[in-house]
Amino acid sequence: MFVIGELINGMYSKIGSAIKERNKKAIQICALEQITCGADALDVNCGPASKQPLIDMAWLVEVIQEVTDKPLCLDSSKPAVIEEGLRVAKNKTIINSTTADKEKLDILLPLAKKYKSQLIGITISAKGIPQNKDQRLDLAASIIAECQEKGFPVEDLYLDPIVLPVNVAQAQMKDILESIAEFKIISEPGPKTILGLSNVSQGVFLRSLINRTFLTMAVAYGLDSAILDPKDKELMDTLITAELILNKNIYCDSYLEAYRKK
Amino acid sequence: METQLVLEKWAGVISTLTIGADAKEGGTRANTVKIGGQKSLPLLFKEGDIPNPTAIAFEIWDVSPLDWPEELVAAYGKALDNPFDWADKCINEFKAKLLCVRMQGAHPDFGNKGPKEAAEFISILLSRVKVPLIIIGCGDDAKDNQILPACSESARNERCLIGCAVQENYKTLVASIMADGHNIIAESPIDINIAKQLNILISDMGLNLERIAINPTIGALGYGLEYAYSIMERARLAGLSGDKTLASPFICFAGQESWRAKEARISPEQGIIWEIITATSLMQAGADLLILRHPEAAKKVSEHIDILFKNKS
């Protein structure tokens, strides 16, 4: 599982104020802690309160690159902010994210190609959030078709079936899980799959339990990557164990430690 | 139509382990032997780099072996009565580049020699021969915990490969090996889970994973060879996929196991054949270092390695 740490996000008050005060140290500590806990890449989001997101994004990327060469997942709804991150990034990058809307794809696919970045595509469009699996598959197919048309390698595309909070869309959870498996067979080679995990427990009680249960089920459906809180140790232990049960790693008594040693 | 090879691209690499230290590195060995370092399944030269051919070490004992079959005894003759003559014969006559000395004389049933004698023996052997050494205990845990640290100290800076550490008994040996700059053999009973666990336990003590060779415990032809093969293959697949805790080279005691087979004792030729088939099969499974007994078997296996690696490019 390719784990993307979600904690460098201006919506968290500590990070928000670190960005505002240009507190480099606080950002770097947050980056390294997530990596120590098992993050393979780091999400970078300057948050909704940022008044100068272009400058903040560039600053965050530069500050994080000073302490790690892990890939950075540039997270913004504004393509200009993403491009600013891409421009200064020395590390590998993942664009987070495009929707299935042609206007968005027309901007972000050329950017991804230009900067040799990977790309996350979320199966939503201007029409709104899909209501079932078929709508998700339609949107996924249109993103893939657009990638193929523009010569962007589908292996570098991560498709996100868009996770909704369990208390808002309980009836859709099974569709979301099944979409993970079915996205993979839309094309050959297939896209990778990804979830923004914490959405599933937004606004609900027992968040951590719901996160790790949903993640386990998603892993069983073949999920490749997740944006999550790697400092949630029970979540990471559960993830490692789920992959062990799927024979992705060889068992030994210290398998949790062995995974972290990798 | 030309057949297209399906080539796997591996994320991992098997660690490279060097046995022996020359003068430049603070030792006194005339040559060193590297094993491992490959980025491919065994002998798939087109798949990834295989920098080091399978190595062969001749097995000698610190005492005259009483229970060796006639065929083996005949191959060495009188030299078996003196371990230093035996070592010389392996090197001068049979062109051994690497010796594996078993400290059998320390075993309570085979002479019960103490740590001081063991250390002296290693010290003399090191001054008499210039090839790198693999040093193996007598198999009695309590006794090995006395003699192996003494041997390790006696061979300080010579970068020997010393074993065998097992899951129930590894701490004493790991500490000595770290102090004296050697490499360790981690032995597991044809069990990949224990092999992985032992590597983690050893590295937790501070010895780098790259200084471990796995002894997966093998069976000879007809005695579980295919079982050893499947364990080695699975470990190798994991190592090449990026599991560093299983990316160690393999040491296989092919001679010892082959000559235990009753079929090996039926005729001199059959014993040699048994050892050759066992050893070459283990190469297919991923053996990086073969410990052999009969010089004729060693010669044939060595020729086989030369032919395979000549066709590398």
Short mmCIF file of N, CA, C and O in Angstrom, two decimals, chain B residues 152-207:
data_model
loop_
_atom_site.label_atom_id
_atom_site.label_comp_id
_atom_site.label_asym_id
_atom_site.label_seq_id
_atom_site.Cartn_x
_atom_site.Cartn_y
_atom_site.Cartn_z
N SER B 152 35.97 -16.10 17.07
CA SER B 152 35.70 -14.79 16.48
C SER B 152 36.80 -13.81 16.86
O SER B 152 37.34 -13.08 16.00
N GLU B 153 37.15 -13.81 18.11
CA GLU B 153 38.18 -12.89 18.58
C GLU B 153 39.53 -13.22 17.96
O GLU B 153 40.29 -12.34 17.55
N SER B 154 39.81 -14.51 17.89
CA SER B 154 41.07 -14.97 17.33
C SER B 154 41.21 -14.56 15.85
O SER B 154 42.32 -14.40 15.34
N ALA B 155 40.06 -14.41 15.18
CA ALA B 155 40.08 -14.06 13.74
C ALA B 155 39.67 -12.61 13.53
O ALA B 155 39.24 -12.25 12.43
N ARG B 156 39.82 -11.79 14.55
CA ARG B 156 39.36 -10.40 14.44
C ARG B 156 39.90 -9.72 13.18
O ARG B 156 41.05 -9.91 12.80
N ASN B 157 39.02 -8.95 12.54
CA ASN B 157 39.34 -8.19 11.32
C ASN B 157 39.56 -9.04 10.07
O ASN B 157 39.89 -8.50 9.02
N GLU B 158 39.41 -10.35 10.18
CA GLU B 158 39.59 -11.20 8.99
C GLU B 158 38.28 -11.38 8.23
O GLU B 158 38.22 -12.03 7.20
N ARG B 159 37.23 -10.78 8.69
CA ARG B 159 35.89 -10.83 8.11
C ARG B 159 35.49 -12.24 7.69
O ARG B 159 35.27 -12.55 6.52
N CYS B 160 35.42 -13.11 8.70
CA CYS B 160 34.96 -14.47 8.46
C CYS B 160 33.44 -14.49 8.38
O CYS B 160 32.78 -13.49 8.69
N LEU B 161 32.91 -15.62 7.98
CA LEU B 161 31.47 -15.86 8.06
C LEU B 161 31.30 -16.92 9.13
O LEU B 161 31.86 -18.02 9.01
N ILE B 162 30.58 -16.57 10.20
CA ILE B 162 30.55 -17.47 11.37
C ILE B 162 29.11 -17.86 11.71
O ILE B 162 28.19 -17.03 11.64
N GLY B 163 28.92 -19.12 12.10
CA GLY B 163 27.56 -19.56 12.45
C GLY B 163 27.58 -20.87 13.22
O GLY B 163 28.63 -21.42 13.50
N CYS B 164 26.35 -21.32 13.53
CA CYS B 164 25.12 -20.72 13.00
C CYS B 164 24.30 -20.17 14.17
O CYS B 164 24.14 -20.86 15.18
N ALA B 165 23.78 -18.95 13.99
CA ALA B 165 22.84 -18.40 14.94
C ALA B 165 21.47 -19.02 14.68
O ALA B 165 21.10 -19.23 13.54
N VAL B 166 20.77 -19.36 15.75
CA VAL B 166 19.40 -19.87 15.61
C VAL B 166 18.47 -19.01 16.47
O VAL B 166 18.94 -18.23 17.30
N GLN B 167 17.17 -19.16 16.28
CA GLN B 167 16.22 -18.28 16.95
C GLN B 167 16.36 -18.35 18.47
O GLN B 167 16.19 -17.34 19.16
N GLU B 168 16.69 -19.52 18.99
CA GLU B 168 16.78 -19.67 20.44
C GLU B 168 18.17 -19.30 20.97
O GLU B 168 18.38 -19.28 22.17
N ASN B 169 19.12 -19.12 20.08
CA ASN B 169 20.48 -18.86 20.53
C ASN B 169 21.24 -18.04 19.50
O ASN B 169 21.83 -18.59 18.58
N TYR B 170 21.18 -16.73 19.65
CA TYR B 170 21.85 -15.88 18.66
C TYR B 170 22.61 -14.72 19.31
O TYR B 170 23.53 -14.17 18.73
N LYS B 171 22.23 -14.36 20.55
CA LYS B 171 22.73 -13.11 21.12
C LYS B 171 24.24 -13.11 21.34
O LYS B 171 24.93 -12.14 21.00
N THR B 172 24.76 -14.20 21.91
CA THR B 172 26.19 -14.27 22.19
C THR B 172 26.99 -14.13 20.90
O THR B 172 27.96 -13.37 20.82
N LEU B 173 26.56 -14.88 19.89
CA LEU B 173 27.29 -14.88 18.62
C LEU B 173 27.21 -13.51 17.94
O LEU B 173 28.22 -13.00 17.44
N VAL B 174 26.02 -12.91 17.95
CA VAL B 174 25.86 -11.60 17.31
C VAL B 174 26.80 -10.58 17.96
O VAL B 174 27.49 -9.82 17.27
N ALA B 175 26.85 -10.60 19.29
CA ALA B 175 27.70 -9.64 20.00
C ALA B 175 29.17 -9.81 19.60
O ALA B 175 29.87 -8.83 19.33
N SER B 176 29.64 -11.04 19.53
CA SER B 176 31.04 -11.29 19.14
C SER B 176 31.30 -10.83 17.72
O SER B 176 32.33 -10.22 17.43
N ILE B 177 30.39 -11.17 16.84
CA ILE B 177 30.58 -10.85 15.42
C ILE B 177 30.62 -9.34 15.20
O ILE B 177 31.41 -8.83 14.41
N MET B 178 29.77 -8.62 15.95
CA MET B 178 29.80 -7.16 15.83
C MET B 178 31.12 -6.60 16.32
O MET B 178 31.71 -5.70 15.71
N ALA B 179 31.61 -7.17 17.43
CA ALA B 179 32.84 -6.65 18.02
C ALA B 179 34.05 -6.92 17.13
O ALA B 179 34.99 -6.12 17.08
N ASP B 180 34.04 -8.06 16.43
CA ASP B 180 35.24 -8.48 15.72
C ASP B 180 35.17 -8.30 14.20
O ASP B 180 36.09 -8.69 13.49
N GLY B 181 34.07 -7.74 13.72
CA GLY B 181 33.99 -7.40 12.29
C GLY B 181 33.77 -8.57 11.35
O GLY B 181 34.32 -8.59 10.25
N HIS B 182 32.96 -9.54 11.77
CA HIS B 182 32.68 -10.68 10.89
C HIS B 182 31.25 -10.59 10.34
O HIS B 182 30.54 -9.62 10.60
N ASN B 183 30.88 -11.63 9.59
CA ASN B 183 29.50 -11.80 9.12
C ASN B 183 28.89 -13.02 9.81
O ASN B 183 29.62 -13.89 10.29
N ILE B 184 27.57 -13.08 9.80
CA ILE B 184 26.90 -14.15 10.56
C ILE B 184 26.05 -15.04 9.66
O ILE B 184 25.50 -14.57 8.65
N ILE B 185 25.94 -16.30 10.05
CA ILE B 185 25.01 -17.22 9.38
C ILE B 185 23.80 -17.37 10.29
O ILE B 185 23.92 -17.73 11.46
N ALA B 186 22.61 -17.08 9.75
CA ALA B 186 21.37 -17.22 10.49
C ALA B 186 20.65 -18.47 9.98
O ALA B 186 20.30 -18.56 8.81
N GLU B 187 20.48 -19.43 10.87
CA GLU B 187 19.91 -20.71 10.46
C GLU B 187 18.47 -20.85 10.90
O GLU B 187 18.13 -20.56 12.05
N SER B 188 17.62 -21.31 9.99
CA SER B 188 16.23 -21.57 10.33
C SER B 188 15.86 -22.95 9.79
O SER B 188 16.38 -23.36 8.75
N PRO B 189 14.97 -23.66 10.48
CA PRO B 189 14.68 -25.05 10.09
C PRO B 189 13.70 -25.15 8.92
O PRO B 189 12.53 -25.47 9.11
N ILE B 190 14.16 -24.93 7.70
CA ILE B 190 13.30 -24.91 6.50
C ILE B 190 12.01 -24.18 6.81
O ILE B 190 10.90 -24.70 6.62
N ASP B 191 12.12 -22.95 7.29
CA ASP B 191 10.94 -22.20 7.74
C ASP B 191 11.16 -20.72 7.43
O ASP B 191 11.97 -20.05 8.07
N ILE B 192 10.44 -20.22 6.45
CA ILE B 192 10.66 -18.84 5.99
C ILE B 192 10.27 -17.83 7.05
O ILE B 192 10.89 -16.77 7.18
N ASN B 193 9.26 -18.14 7.85
CA ASN B 193 8.81 -17.20 8.89
C ASN B 193 9.89 -17.03 9.95
O ASN B 193 10.15 -15.93 10.43
N ILE B 194 10.53 -18.13 10.31
CA ILE B 194 11.60 -18.06 11.30
C ILE B 194 12.84 -17.40 10.70
O ILE B 194 13.52 -16.61 11.36
N ALA B 195 13.11 -17.68 9.44
CA ALA B 195 14.25 -17.03 8.77
C ALA B 195 14.10 -15.51 8.85
O ALA B 195 15.03 -14.78 9.19
N LYS B 196 12.90 -15.04 8.56
CA LYS B 196 12.64 -13.60 8.57
C LYS B 196 12.74 -13.06 10.00
O LYS B 196 13.37 -12.03 10.25
N GLN B 197 12.13 -13.78 10.93
CA GLN B 197 12.13 -13.33 12.33
C GLN B 197 13.56 -13.24 12.86
O GLN B 197 13.94 -12.27 13.52
N LEU B 198 14.37 -14.25 12.56
CA LEU B 198 15.74 -14.28 13.07
C LEU B 198 16.56 -13.11 12.49
O LEU B 198 17.33 -12.47 13.21
N ASN B 199 16.35 -12.83 11.21
CA ASN B 199 17.05 -11.69 10.63
C ASN B 199 16.68 -10.39 11.34
O ASN B 199 17.53 -9.52 11.56
N ILE B 200 15.40 -10.25 11.70
CA ILE B 200 14.97 -9.05 12.42
C ILE B 200 15.59 -9.01 13.81
O ILE B 200 16.10 -7.97 14.25
N LEU B 201 15.57 -10.14 14.50
CA LEU B 201 16.15 -10.19 15.85
C LEU B 201 17.64 -9.81 15.81
O LEU B 201 18.12 -9.05 16.65
N ILE B 202 18.35 -10.34 14.82
CA ILE B 202 19.78 -10.05 14.71
C ILE B 202 20.00 -8.57 14.40
O ILE B 202 20.83 -7.91 15.01
N SER B 203 19.22 -8.05 13.46
CA SER B 203 19.43 -6.63 13.09
C SER B 203 18.99 -5.71 14.23
O SER B 203 19.53 -4.62 14.38
N ASP B 204 18.03 -6.15 15.04
CA ASP B 204 17.63 -5.36 16.22
C ASP B 204 18.79 -5.19 17.20
O ASP B 204 18.83 -4.23 17.96
N MET B 205 19.70 -6.13 17.20
CA MET B 205 20.86 -6.02 18.10
C MET B 205 21.91 -5.05 17.55
O MET B 205 22.88 -4.74 18.24
N GLY B 206 21.71 -4.61 16.31
CA GLY B 206 22.62 -3.62 15.75
C GLY B 206 23.51 -4.15 14.64
O GLY B 206 24.29 -3.40 14.06
N LEU B 207 23.41 -5.44 14.34
CA LEU B 207 24.20 -5.97 13.22
C LEU B 207 23.42 -5.71 11.93
O LEU B 207 22.26 -6.10 11.81
#
